[in-house]
Short mmCIF file of C-alpha atoms and ligand atoms in Angstrom, two decimals:
data_model
loop_
_atom_site.label_atom_id
_atom_site.label_comp_id
_atom_site.label_asym_id
_atom_site.label_seq_id
_atom_site.Cartn_x
_atom_site.Cartn_y
_atom_site.Cartn_z
CA MET A 1 -22.40 28.07 -3.36
CA ARG A 2 -24.00 24.94 -1.91
CA GLN A 3 -23.86 23.78 1.70
CA ILE A 4 -23.04 20.13 2.48
CA ALA A 5 -26.63 19.68 3.67
CA ASP A 6 -27.86 20.69 0.17
CA LEU A 7 -25.98 17.86 -1.52
CA PRO A 8 -27.63 14.64 -2.65
CA GLY A 9 -26.80 11.47 -0.75
CA PRO A 10 -28.25 8.31 0.77
CA SER A 11 -30.88 8.90 3.43
CA GLY A 12 -29.85 7.73 6.90
CA LEU A 13 -31.07 7.24 10.46
CA PRO A 14 -30.89 9.75 13.30
CA LEU A 15 -27.66 9.54 15.36
CA ILE A 16 -26.00 6.79 13.33
CA GLY A 17 -26.59 8.17 9.84
CA ASN A 18 -25.65 5.63 7.16
CA LEU A 19 -23.49 3.40 9.32
CA LEU A 20 -25.81 0.41 9.02
CA GLN A 21 -25.84 0.66 5.22
CA VAL A 22 -22.17 -0.16 4.89
CA GLU A 23 -20.20 -3.26 5.65
CA ARG A 24 -16.71 -2.62 6.95
CA SER A 25 -14.95 -5.13 4.72
CA ARG A 26 -16.51 -3.61 1.59
CA ILE A 27 -16.95 -0.03 2.71
CA HIS A 28 -15.00 1.33 -0.27
CA ARG A 29 -17.49 -0.24 -2.67
CA ASP A 30 -20.51 0.95 -0.69
CA VAL A 31 -19.30 4.54 -0.85
CA GLU A 32 -18.28 4.19 -4.53
CA LYS A 33 -21.87 3.12 -5.21
CA TRP A 34 -23.15 6.31 -3.59
CA ALA A 35 -20.79 8.30 -5.81
CA ARG A 36 -22.25 6.59 -8.88
CA GLU A 37 -25.80 7.26 -7.68
CA HIS A 38 -25.40 10.83 -6.42
CA GLY A 39 -22.57 12.34 -8.45
CA PRO A 40 -19.04 13.56 -7.71
CA LEU A 41 -20.01 15.62 -4.64
CA PHE A 42 -22.36 13.95 -2.19
CA ARG A 43 -23.02 13.71 1.55
CA PHE A 44 -23.47 10.89 4.03
CA SER A 45 -22.67 10.32 7.67
CA PHE A 46 -21.33 7.67 10.04
CA GLY A 47 -22.73 9.14 13.25
CA ARG A 48 -23.86 12.68 13.85
CA SER A 49 -21.52 14.72 11.64
CA ALA A 50 -21.90 14.99 7.91
CA ILE A 51 -19.16 13.58 5.67
CA LEU A 52 -18.49 15.12 2.28
CA GLY A 53 -17.85 12.54 -0.45
CA VAL A 54 -15.63 13.71 -3.33
CA ALA A 55 -15.19 11.51 -6.41
CA ASP A 56 -13.92 13.92 -9.07
CA HIS A 57 -10.18 13.55 -9.71
CA GLU A 58 -9.60 17.27 -10.37
CA LEU A 59 -11.22 18.22 -7.06
CA LEU A 60 -9.28 15.43 -5.35
CA ASN A 61 -6.01 16.66 -6.81
CA THR A 62 -6.75 20.17 -5.56
CA LEU A 63 -7.70 19.17 -2.04
CA LEU A 64 -4.90 16.62 -1.59
CA ARG A 65 -2.44 19.31 -2.68
CA ASP A 66 -3.85 21.66 -0.03
CA ARG A 67 -1.93 19.86 2.72
CA PRO A 68 -0.65 20.13 5.36
CA ASP A 69 -2.28 23.54 5.93
CA GLY A 70 -5.76 23.03 4.45
CA PHE A 71 -6.40 19.36 5.30
CA ARG A 72 -4.97 16.80 7.71
CA ARG A 73 -5.43 13.08 8.27
CA THR A 74 -8.34 12.61 10.64
CA ARG A 75 -8.03 13.26 14.35
CA TYR A 76 -9.88 10.03 14.96
CA LEU A 77 -7.16 7.98 13.23
CA GLU A 78 -4.60 9.59 15.51
CA LEU A 79 -6.71 9.02 18.61
CA ILE A 80 -7.35 5.36 17.82
CA SER A 81 -3.68 4.74 16.94
CA ARG A 82 -2.49 6.29 20.19
CA GLU A 83 -5.05 4.32 22.18
CA MET A 84 -3.61 1.14 20.66
CA GLY A 85 -0.12 2.13 21.78
CA LEU A 86 1.12 3.18 18.34
CA THR A 87 3.19 6.37 18.10
CA PRO A 88 2.30 8.35 14.98
CA GLY A 89 5.07 8.32 12.40
CA LEU A 90 4.95 10.17 9.11
CA PHE A 91 1.58 8.73 8.08
CA GLY A 92 -0.23 9.71 11.26
CA SER A 93 1.47 13.06 11.91
CA ASN A 94 0.25 16.47 10.92
CA GLY A 95 1.47 20.08 10.87
CA ASP A 96 5.06 20.79 11.93
CA ALA A 97 5.71 17.27 13.25
CA TRP A 98 4.80 15.98 9.77
CA ARG A 99 7.04 18.56 8.01
CA ARG A 100 10.09 17.58 10.09
CA GLN A 101 9.58 13.88 9.53
CA ARG A 102 8.68 14.12 5.86
CA ARG A 103 12.06 15.58 4.91
CA MET A 104 13.89 12.91 6.82
CA VAL A 105 11.84 9.96 5.53
CA MET A 106 11.90 11.21 1.92
CA ALA A 107 15.69 11.43 2.02
CA GLY A 108 15.90 7.77 3.10
CA LEU A 109 13.53 6.57 0.37
CA ASP A 110 14.62 8.65 -2.61
CA PRO A 111 15.58 6.83 -5.84
CA ASN A 112 19.32 6.99 -5.04
CA HIS A 113 18.93 5.30 -1.67
CA VAL A 114 16.62 2.72 -3.14
CA ARG A 115 19.25 2.03 -5.81
CA GLU A 116 22.00 1.59 -3.23
CA TYR A 117 19.82 -0.94 -1.54
CA PHE A 118 19.48 -3.06 -4.68
CA PRO A 119 21.83 -5.91 -3.57
CA SER A 120 19.76 -6.54 -0.43
CA LEU A 121 16.54 -6.43 -2.41
CA LEU A 122 18.04 -8.93 -4.81
CA ARG A 123 18.84 -11.26 -1.91
CA VAL A 124 15.24 -11.04 -0.68
CA THR A 125 13.97 -11.75 -4.20
CA GLN A 126 16.23 -14.81 -4.43
CA ARG A 127 14.81 -16.08 -1.16
CA LEU A 128 11.28 -15.70 -2.49
CA ARG A 129 12.35 -17.68 -5.55
CA GLY A 130 13.79 -20.39 -3.27
CA ARG A 131 10.56 -20.56 -1.29
CA TRP A 132 8.48 -20.84 -4.45
CA GLN A 133 10.85 -23.38 -6.01
CA GLN A 134 10.29 -25.62 -3.00
CA ALA A 135 6.53 -25.29 -3.39
CA ALA A 136 6.73 -25.93 -7.14
CA ARG A 137 8.91 -29.04 -6.68
CA GLY A 138 6.67 -30.37 -3.95
CA GLY A 139 3.51 -29.60 -5.94
CA HIS A 140 2.18 -27.45 -3.06
CA ALA A 141 -0.27 -24.60 -3.44
CA ILE A 142 1.15 -21.25 -2.32
CA GLU A 143 -0.98 -19.00 -0.12
CA LEU A 144 -0.26 -15.90 -2.10
CA GLN A 145 -0.65 -13.05 0.36
CA PRO A 146 1.25 -14.44 3.33
CA ASP A 147 4.23 -15.22 1.07
CA LEU A 148 4.14 -11.81 -0.57
CA MET A 149 3.94 -10.15 2.83
CA ARG A 150 7.04 -11.99 3.98
CA PHE A 151 8.74 -10.64 0.86
CA THR A 152 7.66 -7.03 1.49
CA VAL A 153 8.46 -7.11 5.23
CA ASP A 154 11.94 -8.49 4.58
CA ALA A 155 12.45 -5.88 1.87
CA ILE A 156 11.38 -2.91 3.98
CA ALA A 157 13.24 -4.10 7.09
CA GLY A 158 16.48 -4.26 5.13
CA LEU A 159 16.06 -0.86 3.54
CA ALA A 160 14.64 1.06 6.45
CA PHE A 161 16.37 -0.61 9.39
CA GLY A 162 19.46 -2.24 7.94
CA ALA A 163 18.19 -5.49 9.46
CA ASP A 164 18.03 -8.89 7.83
CA ILE A 165 14.90 -10.32 9.43
CA ASN A 166 14.45 -13.09 6.86
CA THR A 167 10.83 -14.10 7.41
CA LEU A 168 10.99 -15.83 4.00
CA GLU A 169 13.28 -18.58 5.20
CA SER A 170 12.23 -18.84 8.82
CA ASP A 171 9.01 -19.94 10.37
CA ALA A 172 9.63 -17.87 13.49
CA ASP A 173 8.06 -14.88 11.78
CA ILE A 174 7.38 -12.89 14.93
CA ILE A 175 7.01 -9.44 13.39
CA GLN A 176 4.92 -10.70 10.52
CA ARG A 177 2.50 -12.53 12.77
CA HIS A 178 1.94 -9.52 15.01
CA LEU A 179 1.68 -6.99 12.22
CA ASP A 180 -1.12 -9.05 10.74
CA LYS A 181 -3.21 -8.26 13.80
CA ILE A 182 -2.46 -4.55 14.13
CA PHE A 183 -3.63 -3.17 10.79
CA PRO A 184 -7.00 -4.94 10.71
CA ALA A 185 -7.66 -3.95 14.34
CA LEU A 186 -6.97 -0.29 13.61
CA PHE A 187 -9.35 -0.39 10.69
CA LYS A 188 -12.03 -2.22 12.65
CA ARG A 189 -11.94 0.30 15.46
CA MET A 190 -12.18 3.23 13.07
CA PHE A 191 -15.52 2.04 11.80
CA SER A 192 -17.01 0.60 14.99
CA LEU A 193 -20.44 1.79 15.96
CA LEU A 194 -19.32 2.19 19.60
CA PRO A 195 -15.84 2.24 21.17
CA VAL A 196 -16.55 -0.91 23.15
CA TRP A 197 -12.83 -1.63 23.70
CA ARG A 198 -12.75 1.35 26.06
CA TRP A 199 -15.29 -0.24 28.38
CA ARG A 200 -14.45 -3.92 28.17
CA ARG A 201 -11.25 -5.58 26.95
CA SER A 202 -12.08 -8.67 24.96
CA LYS A 203 -9.69 -11.56 24.29
CA ALA A 204 -8.97 -10.00 20.88
CA ASP A 205 -8.16 -6.65 22.55
CA ARG A 206 -5.73 -8.36 24.91
CA GLU A 207 -4.06 -10.20 22.01
CA LEU A 208 -3.82 -6.95 20.12
CA ALA A 209 -2.14 -5.23 23.07
CA GLN A 210 0.34 -8.14 23.18
CA SER A 211 1.03 -7.80 19.45
CA VAL A 212 1.64 -4.05 19.71
CA ALA A 213 3.93 -4.64 22.69
CA ALA A 214 5.82 -7.39 20.84
CA VAL A 215 6.39 -5.23 17.75
CA ASN A 216 7.40 -2.27 19.94
CA THR A 217 9.93 -4.53 21.69
CA ALA A 218 11.29 -5.74 18.34
CA ILE A 219 11.59 -2.13 17.19
CA ALA A 220 13.40 -1.13 20.40
CA GLU A 221 15.83 -3.97 19.70
CA PHE A 222 16.41 -2.72 16.13
CA ILE A 223 17.18 0.70 17.59
CA VAL A 224 19.69 -0.77 20.09
CA GLN A 225 21.43 -2.65 17.25
CA ALA A 226 21.51 0.44 15.04
CA ARG A 227 22.98 2.53 17.87
CA ALA A 228 25.65 -0.13 18.41
CA ARG A 229 26.56 -0.02 14.70
CA LEU A 230 26.79 3.78 14.81
CA ALA A 231 28.97 3.65 17.93
CA ALA A 232 31.31 1.07 16.42
CA ASP A 233 31.92 2.96 13.20
CA ALA A 234 32.02 6.78 13.35
CA GLN A 235 31.97 6.90 9.55
CA ARG A 236 28.36 5.71 9.59
CA ARG A 237 27.25 8.95 11.25
CA THR A 238 28.40 11.01 8.27
CA ALA A 239 26.64 8.81 5.70
CA PRO A 240 24.05 6.65 7.46
CA PRO A 241 23.35 3.67 5.21
CA ASN A 242 19.69 3.21 6.13
CA LEU A 243 16.64 5.16 7.22
CA LEU A 244 16.82 4.10 10.86
CA GLU A 245 20.43 5.16 11.27
CA SER A 246 19.76 8.50 9.57
CA MET A 247 16.76 9.03 11.87
CA ILE A 248 18.90 8.28 14.93
CA VAL A 249 21.61 10.67 13.74
CA ALA A 250 18.91 13.32 13.20
CA ALA A 251 17.35 12.68 16.62
CA ASP A 252 20.78 13.00 18.27
CA SER A 253 21.44 16.44 16.79
CA PRO A 254 20.04 18.98 19.26
CA ASP A 255 18.24 21.25 16.78
CA SER A 256 16.52 18.55 14.66
CA GLY A 257 13.34 18.49 16.72
CA ILE A 258 13.13 14.72 16.03
CA THR A 259 12.38 12.75 19.16
CA ASP A 260 13.24 9.12 19.97
CA ASN A 261 9.53 8.44 19.98
CA GLU A 262 9.24 9.70 16.43
CA VAL A 263 12.08 7.41 15.39
CA ALA A 264 10.22 4.39 16.81
CA GLY A 265 6.90 5.64 15.37
CA ASN A 266 8.40 5.81 11.90
CA MET A 267 9.76 2.31 12.09
CA MET A 268 6.30 1.01 12.84
CA THR A 269 4.93 3.22 10.06
CA MET A 270 7.39 1.81 7.53
CA LEU A 271 6.46 -1.74 8.45
CA LEU A 272 2.75 -1.04 8.28
CA ALA A 273 2.72 1.26 5.23
CA GLY A 274 5.24 -0.77 3.26
CA GLU A 275 3.95 -4.27 3.89
CA ASP A 276 0.28 -4.72 2.96
CA THR A 277 0.22 -2.13 0.21
CA THR A 278 2.96 -3.64 -1.92
CA ALA A 279 2.04 -7.26 -1.15
CA ASN A 280 -1.62 -6.72 -2.04
CA THR A 281 -0.76 -4.86 -5.24
CA LEU A 282 1.46 -7.80 -6.21
CA ALA A 283 -1.31 -10.28 -5.42
CA TRP A 284 -3.79 -8.39 -7.61
CA MET A 285 -1.20 -8.10 -10.38
CA ILE A 286 -0.40 -11.82 -10.39
CA ARG A 287 -4.10 -12.62 -10.54
CA LEU A 288 -4.79 -10.13 -13.35
CA LEU A 289 -1.82 -11.29 -15.41
CA HIS A 290 -2.82 -14.90 -15.01
CA ARG A 291 -6.30 -13.99 -16.27
CA HIS A 292 -4.82 -12.16 -19.28
CA PRO A 293 -2.43 -14.63 -20.95
CA GLU A 294 -1.50 -12.28 -23.80
CA ALA A 295 -0.37 -9.60 -21.39
CA LEU A 296 1.43 -12.25 -19.34
CA GLN A 297 3.27 -13.55 -22.40
CA ARG A 298 4.29 -10.04 -23.44
CA ALA A 299 5.52 -9.28 -19.92
CA ARG A 300 7.44 -12.57 -19.81
CA ALA A 301 9.01 -11.97 -23.21
CA GLU A 302 10.18 -8.56 -22.04
CA VAL A 303 11.65 -10.01 -18.85
CA LEU A 304 13.46 -12.78 -20.70
CA THR A 305 14.92 -10.32 -23.19
CA VAL A 306 16.19 -8.07 -20.42
CA ALA A 307 17.21 -10.56 -17.72
CA GLY A 308 16.38 -14.24 -17.90
CA SER A 309 17.23 -15.07 -14.30
CA VAL A 310 17.37 -13.28 -10.96
CA GLU A 311 21.17 -13.37 -11.04
CA GLN A 312 21.10 -11.04 -14.06
CA PHE A 313 18.85 -8.41 -12.42
CA SER A 314 20.35 -4.94 -12.07
CA PRO A 315 18.86 -1.50 -11.38
CA GLU A 316 19.28 -0.55 -15.07
CA ARG A 317 17.63 -3.74 -16.30
CA MET A 318 14.72 -3.31 -13.90
CA ALA A 319 14.33 0.29 -15.09
CA SER A 320 13.97 -0.90 -18.68
CA LEU A 321 10.99 -3.19 -17.95
CA ASP A 322 8.47 -0.74 -19.41
CA TYR A 323 5.71 -3.22 -20.16
CA LEU A 324 5.94 -4.79 -16.71
CA GLU A 325 5.70 -1.33 -15.17
CA ALA A 326 2.66 -0.62 -17.36
CA CYS A 327 1.09 -3.82 -15.97
CA ALA A 328 1.67 -2.46 -12.45
CA HIS A 329 0.01 0.88 -13.31
CA GLU A 330 -2.93 -0.90 -14.91
CA THR A 331 -3.31 -3.16 -11.87
CA MET A 332 -3.30 -0.14 -9.55
CA ARG A 333 -5.87 1.66 -11.73
CA LEU A 334 -8.33 -1.23 -11.46
CA LYS A 335 -7.37 -2.48 -8.01
CA PRO A 336 -5.95 0.42 -6.00
CA VAL A 337 -5.10 -0.99 -2.57
CA ALA A 338 -5.94 2.42 -1.08
CA PRO A 339 -9.26 3.05 -2.86
CA PHE A 340 -10.23 5.86 -0.49
CA GLN A 341 -8.65 8.38 1.86
CA ALA A 342 -10.24 10.31 4.71
CA VAL A 343 -9.07 13.86 5.50
CA GLU A 344 -10.28 16.65 7.76
CA ALA A 345 -10.55 20.36 6.85
CA LEU A 346 -8.29 22.55 8.96
CA ARG A 347 -9.93 25.82 7.89
CA ASP A 348 -13.13 27.02 6.24
CA THR A 349 -12.71 26.34 2.55
CA THR A 350 -14.55 25.32 -0.61
CA ILE A 351 -14.44 22.16 -2.70
CA GLY A 352 -15.95 22.76 -6.14
CA ASP A 353 -19.11 24.76 -5.45
CA VAL A 354 -19.51 23.43 -1.89
CA GLN A 355 -18.72 25.35 1.29
CA VAL A 356 -16.64 23.25 3.66
CA PRO A 357 -16.46 24.38 7.30
CA THR A 358 -13.40 23.71 9.51
CA GLY A 359 -13.47 20.19 10.93
CA THR A 360 -15.47 18.67 8.04
CA LEU A 361 -14.55 15.08 7.22
CA VAL A 362 -13.92 14.54 3.54
CA TRP A 363 -14.04 11.04 2.04
CA CYS A 364 -11.90 10.93 -1.10
CA VAL A 365 -13.24 8.29 -3.51
CA MET A 366 -10.03 7.60 -5.40
CA ARG A 367 -11.21 5.02 -7.94
CA ALA A 368 -14.38 6.57 -9.43
CA ASP A 369 -12.77 8.41 -12.36
CA SER A 370 -10.16 5.69 -12.94
CA VAL A 371 -12.87 3.26 -14.01
CA SER A 372 -15.01 5.77 -15.90
CA ASP A 373 -15.22 5.73 -19.71
CA THR A 374 -14.92 9.52 -19.69
CA HIS A 375 -11.25 9.07 -18.86
CA PHE A 376 -10.34 5.55 -20.00
CA PRO A 377 -11.84 3.83 -23.07
CA ASP A 378 -13.16 0.35 -22.22
CA PRO A 379 -12.44 1.18 -18.58
CA MET A 380 -12.98 -2.21 -16.97
CA ALA A 381 -10.59 -4.01 -19.36
CA PHE A 382 -7.04 -4.85 -18.25
CA LYS A 383 -4.95 -3.15 -20.94
CA PRO A 384 -1.41 -2.33 -19.82
CA GLU A 385 -0.76 -0.80 -23.29
CA ARG A 386 -2.66 2.31 -22.23
CA TRP A 387 0.28 3.21 -20.00
CA LEU A 388 2.83 2.91 -22.79
CA GLY A 389 1.52 5.66 -25.00
CA ASP A 390 1.54 3.23 -27.97
CA ASP A 391 -2.24 2.83 -27.94
CA ALA A 392 -3.79 5.55 -30.09
CA ALA A 393 -7.16 5.16 -28.38
CA ALA A 394 -5.71 5.71 -24.93
CA SER A 395 -5.88 9.04 -23.20
CA PRO A 396 -2.54 10.87 -23.12
CA LEU A 397 -0.29 9.42 -20.47
CA SER A 398 0.02 12.54 -18.37
CA SER A 399 -3.72 12.92 -17.98
CA ALA A 400 -4.10 9.19 -17.19
CA LYS A 401 -1.59 9.64 -14.39
CA ARG A 402 -3.57 12.59 -13.07
CA VAL A 403 -6.78 10.56 -12.99
CA SER A 404 -5.43 7.35 -11.45
CA MET A 405 -3.66 8.22 -8.19
CA PRO A 406 -2.80 4.92 -6.45
CA PHE A 407 -0.07 6.61 -4.41
CA GLY A 408 -2.17 9.67 -3.49
CA ALA A 409 -1.23 13.18 -4.57
CA GLY A 410 0.36 16.42 -3.44
CA PRO A 411 2.86 16.95 -0.61
CA ARG A 412 1.80 13.77 1.18
CA VAL A 413 2.07 11.51 -1.87
CA CYS A 414 3.48 8.10 -0.91
CA PRO A 415 7.23 8.41 -0.26
CA GLY A 416 7.62 4.64 -0.75
CA ARG A 417 6.48 4.61 -4.37
CA TYR A 418 9.93 4.13 -5.98
CA LEU A 419 10.69 1.30 -3.64
CA ALA A 420 7.24 -0.24 -4.14
CA LEU A 421 7.57 -0.20 -7.93
CA LEU A 422 11.04 -1.70 -7.77
CA GLU A 423 9.88 -4.45 -5.38
CA ILE A 424 6.92 -5.17 -7.65
CA LYS A 425 9.09 -5.39 -10.76
CA MET A 426 11.66 -7.61 -9.06
CA ALA A 427 9.13 -10.07 -7.65
CA MET A 428 7.19 -10.20 -10.92
CA ALA A 429 10.29 -10.49 -13.11
CA MET A 430 11.52 -13.34 -10.90
CA LEU A 431 8.14 -15.07 -11.11
CA LEU A 432 7.92 -14.73 -14.89
CA ALA A 433 11.54 -15.72 -15.52
CA HIS A 434 11.57 -18.81 -13.31
CA PHE A 435 8.05 -20.19 -13.16
CA GLU A 436 5.04 -21.18 -15.14
CA ILE A 437 1.91 -19.96 -13.35
CA ASP A 438 -0.49 -22.91 -13.42
CA ALA A 439 -3.29 -21.43 -11.30
CA VAL A 440 -4.16 -18.36 -9.23
CA ASP A 441 -7.54 -19.08 -7.71
CA THR A 442 -9.92 -18.54 -4.83
CA PRO A 443 -11.08 -21.68 -2.97
CA ASP A 444 -14.45 -21.70 -4.78
CA GLY A 445 -13.10 -20.57 -8.15
CA ALA A 446 -15.09 -17.31 -8.01
CA GLU A 447 -13.68 -13.84 -8.67
CA PRO A 448 -11.67 -12.77 -5.61
CA VAL A 449 -13.61 -10.52 -3.27
CA GLU A 450 -12.13 -7.05 -2.69
CA HIS A 451 -11.62 -7.20 1.05
CA MET A 452 -11.06 -3.88 2.77
CA SER A 453 -9.02 -3.82 5.94
CA PHE A 454 -7.01 -0.60 5.84
CA THR A 455 -5.76 -1.78 2.47
CA MET A 456 -7.82 -3.60 -0.11
CA SER A 457 -6.77 -7.18 -0.79
CA PRO A 458 -7.99 -10.11 -2.88
CA LEU A 459 -9.41 -12.65 -0.46
CA GLY A 460 -8.02 -16.18 -0.30
CA LEU A 461 -5.90 -16.44 -3.46
CA SER A 462 -3.66 -19.44 -3.79
CA MET A 463 -1.18 -20.04 -6.58
CA ARG A 464 0.30 -23.13 -8.18
CA LEU A 465 3.62 -22.94 -9.95
CA SER A 466 5.85 -25.21 -11.94
CA PRO A 467 9.43 -24.43 -12.93
CA VAL A 468 10.18 -23.14 -16.41
CA ARG A 469 13.39 -23.72 -18.28
CA THR A 470 14.60 -21.06 -20.67
CA GLU A 471 16.61 -21.91 -23.74
CA PRO A 472 19.81 -19.85 -23.74
CA GLY A 473 19.47 -17.00 -26.23
CA ASN A 474 15.85 -17.86 -26.84
CA ASN A 475 12.86 -16.07 -25.38
CA SER A 476 10.59 -19.06 -25.46
CA THR A 477 10.03 -20.95 -22.24
CA LEU A 478 9.79 -24.70 -21.87
CA ARG A 479 8.28 -26.65 -19.06
CA SER A 480 10.99 -28.66 -17.35
CA HIS A 481 8.75 -31.61 -16.65
C1 LIG B 1 2.08 -0.40 -4.06
C2 LIG B 1 2.49 0.02 -2.90
C3 LIG B 1 2.00 1.26 -2.20
C4 LIG B 1 0.85 1.98 -2.38
C5 LIG B 1 -0.26 1.71 -3.38
C6 LIG B 1 0.88 3.07 -1.43
C7 LIG B 1 -0.10 4.02 -1.31
C8 LIG B 1 -0.05 5.10 -0.45
C9 LIG B 1 -1.06 6.12 -0.35
C10 LIG B 1 -2.34 6.18 -1.17
C11 LIG B 1 -0.67 6.99 0.60
C12 LIG B 1 -1.41 8.25 1.05
C13 LIG B 1 -0.92 9.39 0.16
C14 LIG B 1 -1.65 10.69 0.37
O1 LIG B 1 -1.98 11.03 1.51
O2 LIG B 1 -1.90 11.38 -0.65
C15 LIG B 1 0.60 6.54 1.12
C16 LIG B 1 1.33 7.17 2.11
C17 LIG B 1 2.47 6.68 2.66
N1 LIG B 1 3.17 5.56 2.23
FE1 LIG B 1 2.68 4.34 0.71
N2 LIG B 1 2.03 2.98 -0.69
C18 LIG B 1 2.74 1.90 -1.13
C19 LIG B 1 3.98 1.47 -0.66
C20 LIG B 1 4.68 2.08 0.36
C21 LIG B 1 5.98 1.65 0.84
C22 LIG B 1 6.78 0.48 0.26
C23 LIG B 1 6.30 2.47 1.87
C24 LIG B 1 7.52 2.49 2.76
C25 LIG B 1 8.65 2.31 2.41
C26 LIG B 1 5.24 3.44 2.03
C27 LIG B 1 5.23 4.43 2.97
C28 LIG B 1 4.27 5.41 3.05
C29 LIG B 1 4.28 6.48 4.04
C30 LIG B 1 5.33 6.68 5.13
C31 LIG B 1 3.16 7.28 3.79
C32 LIG B 1 2.74 8.54 4.54
C33 LIG B 1 3.22 9.78 3.78
C34 LIG B 1 2.80 11.10 4.41
O3 LIG B 1 1.76 11.14 5.06
O4 LIG B 1 3.53 12.07 4.22
N3 LIG B 1 4.28 3.16 1.10
N4 LIG B 1 0.96 5.37 0.46
#
């Protein structure tokens, strides 16, 4: 057996280790580079304690499955979140608190609930179409991420809270504006050299506190509204129609162990976990499809065969968009918005041939094997076909899914994955059915930078659209101007 200290890794400085060799906004790439240089098990440090880097998908599968007892999310994440005034929901909880919440949240996000929610998701998709139609008619460029985030916030608010917050049609996007500050701040603090915010509150710290307070107030208001709905209609208590109402019902039953605080914490978690991830995946997907016209045409042909306009979308039709789903998997293989995860060992254990003492921080490099030619032929190419099983050269589908883990793995795998895939398919199918994508570019025309800020996003993409007209009964699309 090897000790962590025996492992290869970049040499660092006393006290701060390798902290100065990474840049926060591209930290995932810096650590991926170390994995390429030093192999699938390596060591580095951000401060005094050693961090174990793991880049082998089999080892990652094993350790991510050893939760919640063997590994937890890091204590530091919890500390920083609490300091910011955020109550841990499912993402930040561990141990028994996590177990209790996981059951409840999973029930609200399972495929049946997501299906019941389809009409609201359709309404949100129609609003996105309306917003983009306006831009297309006016010849305006669309700032891709902000629009996609409005879409994902509206979608998650409807499903999880039963609330129609409609940031797509209103400019008073209070929640959206504040959320945009919270995630990046959390990420920034996690990788700060010193916790300066504890000694001196800067203007940014004060604004952050205001944003957290504003979102907490909005959440408290959602809870008041949900309680009023439950009081007005006793039937709702037996079959709560959304996650918030089912959480309130659970919290009200004396033996559930769910507290009011946990209810509020999970609302914040849903907003944070469901917003950036899905919006950034969509942004990468739109960019990649625009850069690969053959794939785009095939995806569009599939959409037009199945449902040529948003009004024809149905859960069954969305489920039959196999090629579009393959495009999503291929996007997430190349551009996983969560390219790394940090966990902490809860007991002495081993990873591969390395002894791992209790308390060790483990950095899971999620993308290394997904872009390696050992597992995917021509790994850097965008080839959605590899996910269809109709490409003889591709690795078998099941093993591809074991290598590329955009939603994580094991008992803590993302509970929002069905919803995310449905949102992605609906937004993309709407885009392909109703618009011609004229451009998806960065301001300087260069490849978009992978910008890490809790999730990994393409920096500064804007899109230009023009309307397409479809001939009835014909899959070909015609420009309407
Ligand atoms: C493309 C979109 C998404 C991606 C790529 C993604 C990715 C992830 C990943 C990598 C994790 C960590 C899994 C692990 O620890 O193994 C996670 C956890 C989580 N995600 Fe997602 N996610 C997405 C969308 C969503 C949505 C839409 C929601 C909410 C409805 C959501 C809610 C959560 C929650 C609550 C957790 C914590 C689960 C736990 O710790 O038990 N995610 N997600």
